[in-house]
Coordinates of C-alpha atoms and ligand atoms in Angstrom, one line a residue:
M3 CA 3.1 4.3 8.2
C4 CA 6.5 5.7 9.4
G5 CA 9.7 4.5 7.7
I6 CA 12.4 3.1 9.9
V7 CA 15.9 1.9 9.0
G8 CA 18.9 0.7 11.1
Y9 CA 22.4 0.0 10.0
V10 CA 25.5 -1.7 11.4
G11 CA 28.7 -2.2 9.3
D12 CA 32.2 -1.2 8.7
G13 CA 31.4 1.9 6.7
P14 CA 29.9 5.2 7.7
A15 CA 26.3 4.9 8.8
L16 CA 25.0 8.3 7.8
P17 CA 24.9 7.8 3.9
V18 CA 23.3 4.4 4.3
L19 CA 20.6 5.8 6.6
I20 CA 19.9 8.9 4.4
E21 CA 19.6 6.6 1.3
G22 CA 17.3 4.2 3.3
L23 CA 15.1 7.1 4.4
R24 CA 14.9 8.4 0.8
R25 CA 13.6 5.0 -0.2
L26 CA 11.1 5.0 2.7
E27 CA 10.0 8.5 2.5
Y28 CA 6.7 7.4 0.9
R29 CA 5.7 5.9 4.3
G30 CA 5.5 9.4 5.9
Y31 CA 7.1 12.8 5.5
D32 CA 6.1 14.9 8.5
S33 CA 9.7 14.8 9.9
A34 CA 12.9 12.8 9.6
G35 CA 15.8 12.2 11.9
I36 CA 18.8 10.0 12.5
A37 CA 21.0 8.8 15.5
V38 CA 24.5 7.7 14.9
V39 CA 26.8 6.2 17.6
D40 CA 29.9 8.4 17.0
R41 CA 33.0 7.7 19.0
G42 CA 31.1 6.5 22.1
E43 CA 28.6 9.2 21.9
L44 CA 25.1 9.3 20.4
Q45 CA 24.6 12.0 17.9
V46 CA 21.0 12.8 17.0
V47 CA 19.8 15.2 14.3
R48 CA 16.1 15.5 13.5
K49 CA 14.0 18.0 11.7
A50 CA 10.3 18.6 10.9
G51 CA 9.4 18.5 7.2
Q52 CA 10.6 16.3 4.4
L53 CA 13.9 14.5 4.3
A54 CA 15.5 17.5 2.5
A55 CA 15.0 19.5 5.6
L56 CA 17.0 17.0 7.6
E57 CA 19.7 16.9 4.9
A58 CA 20.0 20.7 5.1
E59 CA 20.3 20.4 8.9
L60 CA 23.1 17.8 8.5
D61 CA 25.0 19.9 6.0
G62 CA 28.4 20.5 7.3
R63 CA 28.0 18.1 10.1
P64 CA 29.7 14.9 8.8
L65 CA 28.8 12.3 11.5
Q66 CA 31.3 9.6 11.9
G67 CA 30.2 6.2 13.2
S68 CA 29.1 2.9 11.6
T69 CA 26.0 2.1 13.7
G70 CA 22.9 4.2 13.4
I71 CA 19.1 4.4 13.0
G72 CA 16.9 6.6 10.9
H73 CA 13.2 7.5 10.8
T74 CA 10.8 9.3 8.5
R75 CA 7.5 10.1 10.4
W76 CA 3.8 10.0 9.8
A77 CA 2.6 11.8 12.9
T78 CA 0.1 10.0 15.2
H79 CA 0.9 11.3 18.7
G80 CA 2.2 14.8 18.9
A81 CA 2.3 17.5 16.2
P82 CA 4.8 17.2 13.2
T83 CA 7.4 19.4 14.9
D84 CA 11.2 19.2 15.5
R85 CA 10.5 18.2 19.1
N86 CA 8.4 15.3 18.2
A87 CA 10.6 14.1 15.4
H88 CA 12.3 10.7 16.0
P89 CA 14.7 9.4 17.2
H90 CA 13.7 10.0 20.9
R91 CA 16.2 9.7 23.7
D92 CA 16.2 8.7 27.3
C93 CA 17.3 11.0 30.2
T94 CA 21.0 10.2 29.7
G95 CA 20.9 10.8 25.9
R96 CA 22.7 7.5 25.5
V97 CA 19.8 5.5 24.1
A98 CA 17.9 6.4 20.9
V99 CA 14.6 4.9 19.8
I100 CA 12.6 5.1 16.5
H101 CA 9.1 3.6 16.2
N102 CA 6.4 2.9 13.8
G103 CA 2.9 2.1 15.3
I104 CA 1.0 3.2 18.4
I105 CA 1.9 2.4 22.0
E106 CA -1.6 2.4 23.4
N107 CA -0.7 2.5 27.1
H108 CA 1.8 5.4 26.8
D109 CA -0.1 7.8 29.0
E110 CA 0.0 5.4 31.9
L111 CA 3.7 4.5 31.3
R112 CA 4.6 8.2 31.0
A113 CA 2.9 9.0 34.3
E114 CA 4.7 6.0 35.9
L115 CA 8.1 7.0 34.5
A116 CA 7.6 10.7 35.4
A117 CA 6.9 9.7 39.0
R118 CA 10.2 7.9 39.1
G119 CA 11.9 11.1 37.9
H120 CA 12.2 10.7 34.1
R121 CA 12.1 13.9 32.1
F122 CA 10.2 13.8 28.8
S123 CA 11.1 16.0 25.9
S124 CA 8.4 15.2 23.4
D125 CA 4.6 14.7 23.1
T126 CA 5.0 11.3 21.5
D127 CA 3.9 7.8 22.6
T128 CA 7.3 6.5 21.5
E129 CA 9.5 8.2 24.1
V130 CA 8.3 6.0 27.0
A131 CA 10.2 3.2 25.3
A132 CA 13.5 5.1 25.5
H133 CA 13.0 5.7 29.2
L134 CA 12.0 2.0 29.9
I135 CA 15.2 0.9 28.1
E136 CA 17.2 3.4 30.1
E137 CA 15.8 1.9 33.4
A138 CA 16.6 -1.7 32.2
M139 CA 20.1 -0.8 31.1
A140 CA 20.7 0.9 34.4
D141 CA 20.4 -2.7 35.9
G142 CA 23.4 -3.7 33.7
V143 CA 21.6 -5.8 31.1
T144 CA 22.5 -5.7 27.4
L145 CA 20.6 -3.6 25.0
R146 CA 18.7 -6.6 23.7
A147 CA 17.7 -7.7 27.1
A148 CA 16.6 -4.1 27.9
L149 CA 14.4 -4.1 24.9
M150 CA 13.0 -7.5 25.8
R151 CA 12.0 -6.1 29.2
T152 CA 10.5 -3.0 27.5
V153 CA 8.3 -4.7 25.1
A154 CA 6.8 -6.7 27.9
R155 CA 5.4 -3.4 29.2
L156 CA 4.1 -2.1 25.9
E157 CA 0.6 -2.5 24.6
G158 CA -0.5 -1.6 21.0
A159 CA 1.4 -2.0 17.8
F160 CA 5.1 -1.3 17.3
A161 CA 8.2 -1.8 15.3
L162 CA 10.9 -0.3 17.5
V163 CA 14.5 0.1 16.5
V164 CA 17.1 1.1 19.2
T165 CA 20.8 2.0 19.4
A166 CA 22.8 2.9 22.4
A167 CA 26.1 4.7 22.8
S168 CA 27.3 1.9 25.1
E169 CA 26.9 -0.8 22.5
P170 CA 28.3 0.3 19.1
G171 CA 28.1 -2.4 16.5
V172 CA 24.6 -3.5 17.5
V173 CA 21.1 -2.4 16.5
V174 CA 18.2 -4.1 18.1
A175 CA 14.6 -4.1 17.0
A176 CA 11.2 -5.5 18.1
R177 CA 8.0 -6.1 16.2
K178 CA 4.4 -6.3 17.3
E179 CA 2.1 -5.9 14.3
S180 CA 3.9 -3.0 12.6
P181 CA 6.1 -4.2 9.7
L182 CA 9.8 -5.0 10.1
I183 CA 12.4 -6.8 8.0
A184 CA 16.1 -7.4 8.4
G185 CA 19.0 -8.4 6.1
C186 CA 22.7 -8.6 5.9
G187 CA 25.3 -8.4 3.2
N188 CA 29.0 -7.5 2.7
G189 CA 29.8 -7.2 6.3
S190 CA 26.7 -5.1 7.1
G191 CA 23.5 -5.6 8.9
F192 CA 20.2 -3.8 8.3
V193 CA 16.6 -3.5 9.7
A194 CA 13.9 -1.6 7.9
S195 CA 10.2 -1.3 7.6
D196 CA 10.2 -2.1 4.0
I197 CA 12.1 -3.8 1.2
P198 CA 13.2 -0.8 -0.9
A199 CA 15.6 0.4 1.9
L200 CA 17.5 -2.9 1.6
L201 CA 17.6 -3.3 -2.1
P202 CA 21.0 -1.6 -2.7
Y203 CA 22.6 -4.2 -0.3
T204 CA 20.7 -7.4 -0.5
R205 CA 17.6 -9.1 -2.0
D206 CA 17.5 -11.8 0.6
V207 CA 15.4 -10.3 3.4
V208 CA 14.5 -11.8 6.7
P209 CA 10.8 -11.1 7.5
V210 CA 10.6 -10.4 11.2
D211 CA 7.3 -11.9 12.5
S212 CA 5.1 -10.2 15.1
G213 CA 6.3 -11.2 18.6
R214 CA 10.0 -11.2 17.6
L215 CA 13.1 -9.3 18.6
V216 CA 16.0 -8.9 16.1
E217 CA 19.6 -8.1 16.8
V218 CA 21.6 -6.9 13.9
R219 CA 25.4 -6.9 13.9
A220 CA 27.9 -6.5 10.9
G221 CA 27.0 -9.5 8.6
K222 CA 24.7 -11.1 11.1
V223 CA 21.0 -11.2 11.8
S224 CA 19.7 -13.0 15.0
L225 CA 16.1 -13.5 15.8
Y226 CA 14.5 -14.2 19.2
S227 CA 11.0 -14.5 20.5
F228 CA 9.9 -11.9 23.1
D229 CA 10.9 -14.4 25.9
G230 CA 14.4 -14.5 24.5
T231 CA 14.2 -17.9 22.8
P232 CA 16.4 -17.9 19.6
V233 CA 14.5 -18.3 16.4
D234 CA 16.0 -19.4 13.0
P235 CA 15.9 -16.6 10.5
V236 CA 14.2 -17.7 7.2
P237 CA 15.2 -15.3 4.4
V238 CA 12.9 -14.8 1.4
H239 CA 14.3 -13.7 -2.0
V240 CA 13.0 -10.6 -3.5
D241 CA 13.4 -10.3 -7.3
W242 CA 12.7 -6.5 -7.5
D243 CA 15.7 -4.8 -8.9
L244 CA 17.1 -1.5 -7.7
E245 CA 16.3 0.4 -10.8
A246 CA 12.6 -0.5 -10.4
A247 CA 12.7 1.4 -7.1
E248 CA 14.2 4.5 -8.7
K249 CA 12.6 7.1 -11.0
G250 CA 14.3 6.1 -14.2
G251 CA 14.1 9.6 -15.9
Y252 CA 10.5 10.2 -15.0
E253 CA 9.6 13.4 -13.1
D254 CA 7.7 11.4 -10.4
F255 CA 7.3 7.8 -9.3
M256 CA 3.6 8.0 -10.0
L257 CA 4.1 8.8 -13.7
K258 CA 6.8 6.1 -14.0
E259 CA 4.4 3.6 -12.3
I260 CA 1.6 4.4 -14.6
H261 CA 3.9 3.7 -17.5
E262 CA 5.0 0.4 -15.9
Q263 CA 1.4 -1.0 -16.1
P264 CA 1.6 -3.0 -19.2
A265 CA 4.6 -4.9 -17.6
A266 CA 2.8 -5.2 -14.2
V267 CA -0.2 -6.8 -15.9
R268 CA 1.9 -9.0 -18.1
D269 CA 4.1 -10.1 -15.2
T270 CA 1.1 -10.9 -13.0
M271 CA -0.1 -13.3 -15.7
R272 CA 3.2 -14.8 -16.4
D273 CA 3.5 -18.5 -15.7
R274 CA -0.1 -18.8 -14.7
F275 CA -1.3 -20.8 -17.8
D276 CA -0.1 -24.3 -18.8
V277 CA 0.4 -25.4 -22.3
S278 CA -3.3 -26.3 -22.8
G279 CA -4.2 -22.8 -21.6
R280 CA -5.6 -24.0 -18.2
I281 CA -4.9 -21.6 -15.3
V282 CA -2.4 -22.9 -12.9
L283 CA -2.0 -21.2 -9.5
D284 CA 0.3 -23.8 -8.1
D285 CA 2.2 -21.1 -6.3
V286 CA -1.0 -20.2 -4.5
R287 CA -1.4 -23.7 -3.1
L288 CA -5.2 -23.7 -2.9
D289 CA -6.5 -27.1 -2.0
P290 CA -9.0 -28.2 -4.7
A291 CA -11.1 -29.8 -2.0
D292 CA -11.4 -26.5 -0.2
L293 CA -12.3 -24.8 -3.4
R294 CA -15.1 -27.2 -4.1
R295 CA -16.7 -26.8 -0.7
V296 CA -16.8 -23.0 -0.8
D297 CA -20.3 -21.7 -0.8
K298 CA -19.6 -18.1 -0.5
V299 CA -16.8 -15.6 -1.0
V300 CA -16.1 -12.4 1.0
V301 CA -13.7 -9.8 -0.2
V302 CA -12.2 -7.3 2.3
A303 CA -9.8 -4.5 1.5
C304 CA -9.3 -0.7 1.9
G305 CA -8.9 2.2 -0.5
T306 CA -7.8 1.4 -4.0
S307 CA -7.6 -2.3 -3.1
F308 CA -11.3 -2.1 -2.1
H309 CA -12.1 -0.7 -5.6
A310 CA -10.3 -3.8 -7.0
G311 CA -12.6 -5.8 -4.8
I312 CA -15.6 -4.3 -6.5
A313 CA -14.4 -5.6 -9.8
A314 CA -13.6 -8.9 -8.2
K315 CA -17.1 -9.3 -6.8
H316 CA -18.5 -8.9 -10.3
A317 CA -16.0 -11.3 -11.8
I318 CA -16.4 -14.1 -9.2
E319 CA -20.1 -13.9 -9.2
H320 CA -20.3 -14.0 -13.0
Y321 CA -17.8 -16.7 -13.5
T322 CA -18.6 -19.0 -10.6
R323 CA -22.2 -18.1 -9.6
L324 CA -20.9 -18.0 -6.0
P325 CA -22.4 -15.2 -3.9
V326 CA -19.8 -12.6 -3.0
E327 CA -19.9 -10.1 -0.2
L328 CA -17.7 -7.1 -0.3
D329 CA -16.6 -5.2 2.8
L330 CA -14.3 -2.4 3.8
A331 CA -11.8 -4.0 6.0
S332 CA -12.3 -1.4 8.6
E333 CA -16.0 -2.2 8.9
F334 CA -15.9 -6.0 8.4
R335 CA -15.3 -7.4 11.9
Y336 CA -17.7 -4.9 13.5
R337 CA -20.7 -6.1 11.6
D338 CA -20.9 -9.6 13.0
P339 CA -20.4 -11.3 9.6
V340 CA -21.7 -14.8 9.1
L341 CA -18.7 -17.0 8.2
D342 CA -17.8 -20.7 8.5
R343 CA -15.3 -23.2 7.0
N344 CA -17.1 -23.1 3.7
S345 CA -16.5 -19.4 3.3
M346 CA -13.6 -18.1 1.4
V347 CA -12.3 -14.7 2.5
V348 CA -10.1 -12.8 0.0
G349 CA -8.0 -10.0 1.5
I350 CA -6.5 -7.5 -0.9
A351 CA -3.6 -5.3 0.1
Q352 CA -0.8 -4.2 -2.2
S353 CA 1.4 -3.5 0.9
G354 CA 0.4 -6.7 2.7
E355 CA 0.6 -4.5 5.9
T356 CA -2.8 -2.6 6.1
A357 CA -3.7 -3.0 9.7
D358 CA -7.5 -3.2 9.1
T359 CA -7.2 -5.8 6.4
L360 CA -4.9 -7.9 8.5
A361 CA -7.3 -7.7 11.4
A362 CA -10.2 -8.7 9.1
L363 CA -8.4 -11.7 7.9
R364 CA -7.4 -12.9 11.4
F365 CA -11.0 -12.5 12.4
A366 CA -12.2 -14.5 9.5
R367 CA -9.5 -17.2 10.1
D368 CA -10.7 -17.5 13.6
M369 CA -14.2 -18.2 12.3
G370 CA -12.8 -21.1 10.2
A371 CA -12.9 -19.5 6.8
V372 CA -10.3 -20.2 4.0
I373 CA -8.1 -17.1 3.7
V374 CA -6.7 -16.1 0.4
A375 CA -4.4 -13.0 0.3
V376 CA -3.7 -10.9 -2.8
T377 CA -0.6 -8.8 -2.3
N378 CA 2.4 -7.4 -4.1
V379 CA 5.0 -7.8 -1.3
V380 CA 6.7 -11.1 -0.5
G381 CA 7.3 -11.7 3.1
S382 CA 4.6 -9.1 4.1
S383 CA 2.4 -9.8 7.2
I384 CA -0.6 -10.8 5.1
T385 CA 1.3 -13.7 3.5
R386 CA 1.8 -15.2 7.0
D387 CA -1.8 -14.8 7.9
A388 CA -3.3 -16.5 4.8
D389 CA -3.9 -20.1 3.7
A390 CA -3.0 -19.2 0.2
V391 CA -1.3 -16.2 -1.3
L392 CA -1.8 -14.8 -4.9
F393 CA 1.0 -12.5 -5.6
T394 CA 0.7 -9.6 -8.0
H395 CA 4.0 -8.9 -9.8
A396 CA 3.8 -5.1 -10.2
G397 CA 7.4 -4.5 -8.7
P398 CA 7.9 -1.8 -6.0
E399 CA 5.4 0.9 -6.0
I400 CA 6.7 4.1 -4.4
G401 CA 4.1 6.7 -5.3
V402 CA 1.6 7.0 -2.5
A403 CA -1.2 6.8 -5.0
A404 CA -1.7 3.2 -6.0
T405 CA -1.6 2.8 -9.8
K406 CA 0.2 -0.3 -11.2
T407 CA -0.6 -2.3 -8.1
F408 CA -4.3 -1.6 -8.8
L409 CA -4.1 -2.9 -12.3
A410 CA -2.1 -5.9 -11.2
Q411 CA -4.8 -6.6 -8.5
L412 CA -7.5 -6.5 -11.2
T413 CA -5.5 -8.9 -13.2
A414 CA -4.8 -11.3 -10.3
L415 CA -8.4 -11.2 -9.1
N416 CA -9.7 -12.0 -12.6
L417 CA -7.2 -14.9 -12.7
L418 CA -8.5 -16.1 -9.3
A419 CA -12.1 -15.8 -10.4
L420 CA -11.5 -17.8 -13.5
Y421 CA -9.4 -20.4 -11.6
L422 CA -12.4 -20.9 -9.2
A423 CA -14.6 -21.3 -12.3
Q424 CA -12.3 -23.8 -13.8
E425 CA -11.9 -25.9 -10.7
R426 CA -15.5 -25.8 -9.9
A427 CA -16.5 -26.3 -13.5
S428 CA -18.9 -23.4 -13.4
M429 CA -18.0 -22.1 -16.8
P430 CA -17.4 -23.9 -20.0
P431 CA -13.6 -24.3 -20.8
E432 CA -14.0 -22.4 -24.2
R433 CA -15.4 -19.4 -22.4
I434 CA -12.6 -19.4 -19.9
A435 CA -10.1 -19.7 -22.8
G436 CA -11.8 -16.8 -24.5
T437 CA -11.5 -14.6 -21.4
I438 CA -7.9 -15.7 -21.0
A439 CA -7.2 -14.7 -24.6
A440 CA -8.7 -11.3 -23.9
M441 CA -6.5 -11.0 -20.8
T442 CA -3.3 -11.7 -22.7
R443 CA -4.1 -8.8 -25.0
L444 CA -4.4 -6.3 -22.2
P445 CA -0.7 -5.3 -21.9
E446 CA -0.6 -4.4 -25.6
Q447 CA -3.9 -2.5 -25.3
L448 CA -2.5 -0.7 -22.2
E449 CA 0.4 0.6 -24.3
E450 CA -2.2 2.1 -26.6
V451 CA -4.0 3.7 -23.7
L452 CA -0.7 5.3 -22.5
T453 CA -0.5 7.2 -25.8
L454 CA -3.4 9.3 -24.5
E455 CA -0.9 11.1 -22.3
D456 CA -0.7 14.3 -24.3
D457 CA -4.5 14.5 -24.6
V458 CA -5.0 14.0 -20.9
R459 CA -2.4 16.6 -20.1
R460 CA -4.2 19.1 -22.2
A461 CA -7.5 18.3 -20.6
A462 CA -5.9 18.5 -17.1
K463 CA -4.6 22.0 -17.8
R464 CA -8.2 23.2 -18.6
L465 CA -9.7 21.4 -15.7
A466 CA -7.2 22.0 -12.9
G467 CA -9.1 25.0 -11.5
A468 CA -12.3 23.0 -10.9
R469 CA -13.6 22.8 -7.3
D470 CA -15.5 19.6 -7.5
F471 CA -15.5 16.6 -9.8
L472 CA -18.1 13.8 -10.2
F473 CA -17.1 10.4 -11.5
I474 CA -19.9 8.1 -12.6
G475 CA -20.1 4.5 -13.8
R476 CA -22.2 1.4 -13.7
G477 CA -21.3 -2.2 -13.1
V478 CA -17.5 -2.6 -13.0
G479 CA -17.5 1.0 -14.2
M480 CA -18.3 2.0 -10.6
A481 CA -15.0 0.6 -9.5
V482 CA -13.3 2.9 -12.1
A483 CA -15.4 5.8 -11.1
L484 CA -14.5 5.4 -7.4
E485 CA -10.9 4.9 -8.2
G486 CA -10.8 7.9 -10.5
A487 CA -12.3 10.1 -7.8
L488 CA -9.9 8.7 -5.2
K489 CA -6.9 9.4 -7.3
L490 CA -8.0 12.9 -8.0
K491 CA -8.8 13.9 -4.5
E492 CA -5.7 12.2 -2.9
I493 CA -3.1 14.0 -5.0
S494 CA -4.8 17.1 -6.3
Y495 CA -6.9 17.9 -3.2
I496 CA -9.9 18.6 -5.3
H497 CA -13.2 17.4 -3.9
A498 CA -14.3 14.4 -6.1
E499 CA -17.0 11.8 -5.7
G500 CA -17.4 8.5 -7.4
Y501 CA -21.0 7.7 -7.9
A502 CA -23.2 4.9 -9.3
A503 CA -24.6 6.7 -12.3
G504 CA -28.1 5.2 -11.6
E505 CA -28.0 7.0 -8.2
L506 CA -27.5 10.5 -9.7
K507 CA -31.1 11.4 -9.8
H508 CA -31.5 10.3 -6.2
G509 CA -29.6 13.2 -5.0
A510 CA -26.1 13.9 -6.4
I511 CA -27.5 15.6 -9.6
A512 CA -28.3 18.6 -7.4
L513 CA -24.6 19.3 -7.3
I514 CA -24.4 19.8 -11.1
E515 CA -24.1 23.4 -12.2
P516 CA -22.5 24.9 -15.2
G517 CA -18.9 24.0 -15.5
V518 CA -18.8 21.1 -13.0
P519 CA -16.7 18.3 -14.6
V520 CA -18.4 15.0 -14.8
V521 CA -16.2 12.0 -15.7
A522 CA -18.3 9.2 -17.1
I523 CA -17.2 5.6 -17.9
V524 CA -19.1 4.6 -21.1
T525 CA -17.1 1.7 -22.4
G526 CA -18.6 -1.6 -23.2
R527 CA -22.1 -2.4 -24.3
T528 CA -23.8 -3.6 -21.2
H529 CA -24.5 -0.1 -19.6
Q530 CA -23.9 1.9 -22.7
D531 CA -27.3 3.4 -23.3
K532 CA -28.1 4.1 -19.7
M533 CA -24.6 5.7 -19.2
L534 CA -25.1 7.9 -22.2
A535 CA -28.5 8.9 -20.9
N536 CA -26.9 10.0 -17.7
V537 CA -24.3 12.0 -19.6
E538 CA -27.1 13.8 -21.5
E539 CA -28.8 14.6 -18.1
V540 CA -25.7 16.2 -16.6
R541 CA -24.9 17.9 -19.8
A542 CA -28.3 19.4 -20.0
R543 CA -27.5 21.0 -16.6
G544 CA -24.3 22.5 -17.8
A545 CA -21.8 19.9 -16.7
E546 CA -18.5 19.6 -18.5
T547 CA -18.4 16.0 -19.7
I548 CA -15.2 13.9 -19.8
L549 CA -15.9 10.5 -21.3
V550 CA -14.0 7.3 -21.3
A551 CA -15.3 5.4 -24.3
N552 CA -14.4 2.8 -26.8
P553 CA -13.2 4.1 -30.2
G554 CA -15.9 4.8 -32.8
N555 CA -18.7 5.5 -30.3
R556 CA -20.4 8.3 -32.1
R557 CA -22.8 9.3 -29.4
A558 CA -19.9 9.5 -26.9
Q559 CA -18.0 11.7 -29.3
A560 CA -21.0 14.0 -29.7
L561 CA -21.5 14.3 -25.9
A562 CA -18.0 14.7 -24.7
D563 CA -16.1 17.9 -24.1
E564 CA -13.1 15.7 -23.5
L565 CA -13.0 12.2 -24.9
F566 CA -10.5 9.5 -23.9
E567 CA -10.8 6.5 -26.2
V568 CA -9.6 3.2 -24.9
P569 CA -9.6 -0.2 -26.7
A570 CA -12.5 -2.5 -26.2
T571 CA -12.1 -5.7 -24.1
K572 CA -14.4 -8.1 -22.3
P573 CA -16.6 -6.1 -19.9
L574 CA -15.2 -7.6 -16.7
L575 CA -11.7 -6.7 -17.8
S576 CA -12.5 -3.1 -18.9
P577 CA -11.4 -1.5 -15.6
V578 CA -7.8 -2.5 -16.4
L579 CA -7.9 -0.1 -19.4
D580 CA -10.5 2.4 -18.4
T581 CA -8.7 3.4 -15.1
V582 CA -5.5 4.6 -16.8
P583 CA -6.7 7.9 -18.3
L584 CA -8.1 8.8 -14.9
Q585 CA -4.8 8.0 -13.2
M586 CA -3.1 10.3 -15.7
L587 CA -5.8 13.0 -15.3
A588 CA -5.3 13.0 -11.5
Y589 CA -1.5 13.2 -12.0
F590 CA -1.5 16.0 -14.5
V591 CA -4.1 18.0 -12.6
A592 CA -1.9 17.7 -9.5
K593 CA 1.1 18.9 -11.5
E594 CA -0.8 21.8 -12.9
R595 CA -1.7 22.7 -9.3
G596 CA 2.0 22.6 -8.4
L597 CA 1.6 19.7 -6.1
S598 CA 3.8 16.7 -5.5
P599 CA 1.8 13.5 -6.6
D600 CA 4.3 11.2 -4.9
K601 CA 3.8 12.7 -1.5
P602 CA 0.3 13.9 -0.9
R603 CA -0.4 15.6 2.3
N604 CA -1.5 13.6 5.3
L605 CA -1.1 10.3 3.5
A606 CA 1.3 7.4 3.7
K607 CA 1.8 4.4 1.5
S608 CA 0.9 1.8 3.9
V609 CA -1.6 2.3 6.7
T610 CA -0.2 0.1 9.5
V611 CA -2.4 1.6 12.2
E612 CA -6.2 1.2 12.5
Ligands
LIG702 O1 -1.7 -1.7 0.9 P1 -3.2 -1.6 0.7 O2 -3.6 -2.0 -0.7 O3 -4.0 -2.4 1.7 O4 -3.5 -0.1 0.8 C1 -4.9 0.3 0.9 C2 -5.0 1.8 0.8 O5 -4.4 2.4 1.9 C3 -4.5 2.3 -0.5 O6 -5.0 1.7 -1.6 C4 -4.8 3.8 -0.6 O7 -6.1 4.1 -0.7 C5 -3.9 4.4 -1.8 N1 -3.2 5.6 -1.4 C6 -4.8 4.8 -2.9 O8 -4.1 5.4 -3.9

């Protein structure tokens, strides 16, 4: 959730920290703060609110010093105030700590430290770490050794980054669960919670595994286990470019990322077919023997990734005839699921860091299942917990609302489903080839969908005042309906529900009154008649109908107050195209309401706590 960055080098730390925080602000924006070791003293500046508030606070205070740490907060313990903004200091003011995660035993530690005379100046769980480090350093140990002693006392999840006035030129960090990476380049060293912060300096990042300490000096990254044993750093190369992590002329990242979807889908398919058109997932390294013995698939994910999971369930069942269970990752391990070594569990997480999804996969792995991860981030935690990884190639997604990663997930999951069908011979090769041909047309079709932008903007202007929205669909259209509703509520704060159209008459139709917008997915032929009948029903009760349909659908044209026509494709691929107008609708409604789509309130890009 929170964004953390640390820098050591030969240049001034402050601009690097601010730039890093700008690139990490999507992780949380309740407050921001920095600490810089400046001529033997620790200078700390922190402020509630977005990064701009911190920058205003720093205005006219040019901090010197080339060692520092920075934090952008998503509040867990303690209100989002100046007092609770990170970094937090010890009693001497010579140690500063930033943290992402939750220290579960903080109450007990706080009581113990207070009894020994420590004074606390925040309501956070984090501050206990600063005082524990202070105590260790009072015994004359190094900052790294002090952090090592401290982590031994902490329970919960943490990525902690620490700097001390007595040790300029060093930043130390420790990771248990919460994400952390390191890197170095041109006489500098860095730690951060996510790749975009490092992109201006290096594309070779060192993932810091859970249970590791990292010490960063100018040009050097050293890793240790929590007991102090040195560990060799193994860098991974990230091919995202810097420009991809910037707005490139768009008003918001979300709009830019919506427009990057044709490329995200194309790149996710790239190099995954051989000359004869067979699907090759060599990079995924799935053992064919494992694939053949699988007798059931379980898909686990959260949020938008869960919606991709709905589409995956339909695709895998249809292509392979394997039964597929679908679970919200936060529920999965609490329902006593039946799994064994013949189960394949597919975890979907664009960030690769969602705490519930990671926990679900570990649970499944302990039960002997084959674990396949679908993620957009190389080196992320999920890649280390899985037997096989299928990467989406959407590039960095900064907008908190998932857009291009969703389409890339749908693409990757269809590939995975077809690959299973191919390897298990559950589908004739010519049908697989036909589906692949349809997939390769998607990027071009997406370009066409993007030309709807002006129509959607116009509709959004009209609809932005609505209090409630209903999104309805059937089959994979349900995934689109749920995703459309989630997009709208998370960035426009309008109440929206995604609903199985067939369930309307079992309750939700009572919500319909004149003027309530109902968005219906009526593409494809499979559910066409039933969907249009549902549209008639809500229309008869005064609903305003917004239809996503294929071109030339006369009945849809007649029933729609707003019509978004998207090209036809194979039914199981249709969410890739049908979702896009709904992403744009959410975006333009949010803009119409004067909201910031990239930074919706209370949300963060990756949910690293349960
Ligand atoms: O990183 P993940 O894909 O695991 O994230 C899961 C959800 O937190 C995420 O999809 C969330 O729902 C998005 N904000 C939706 O736009």
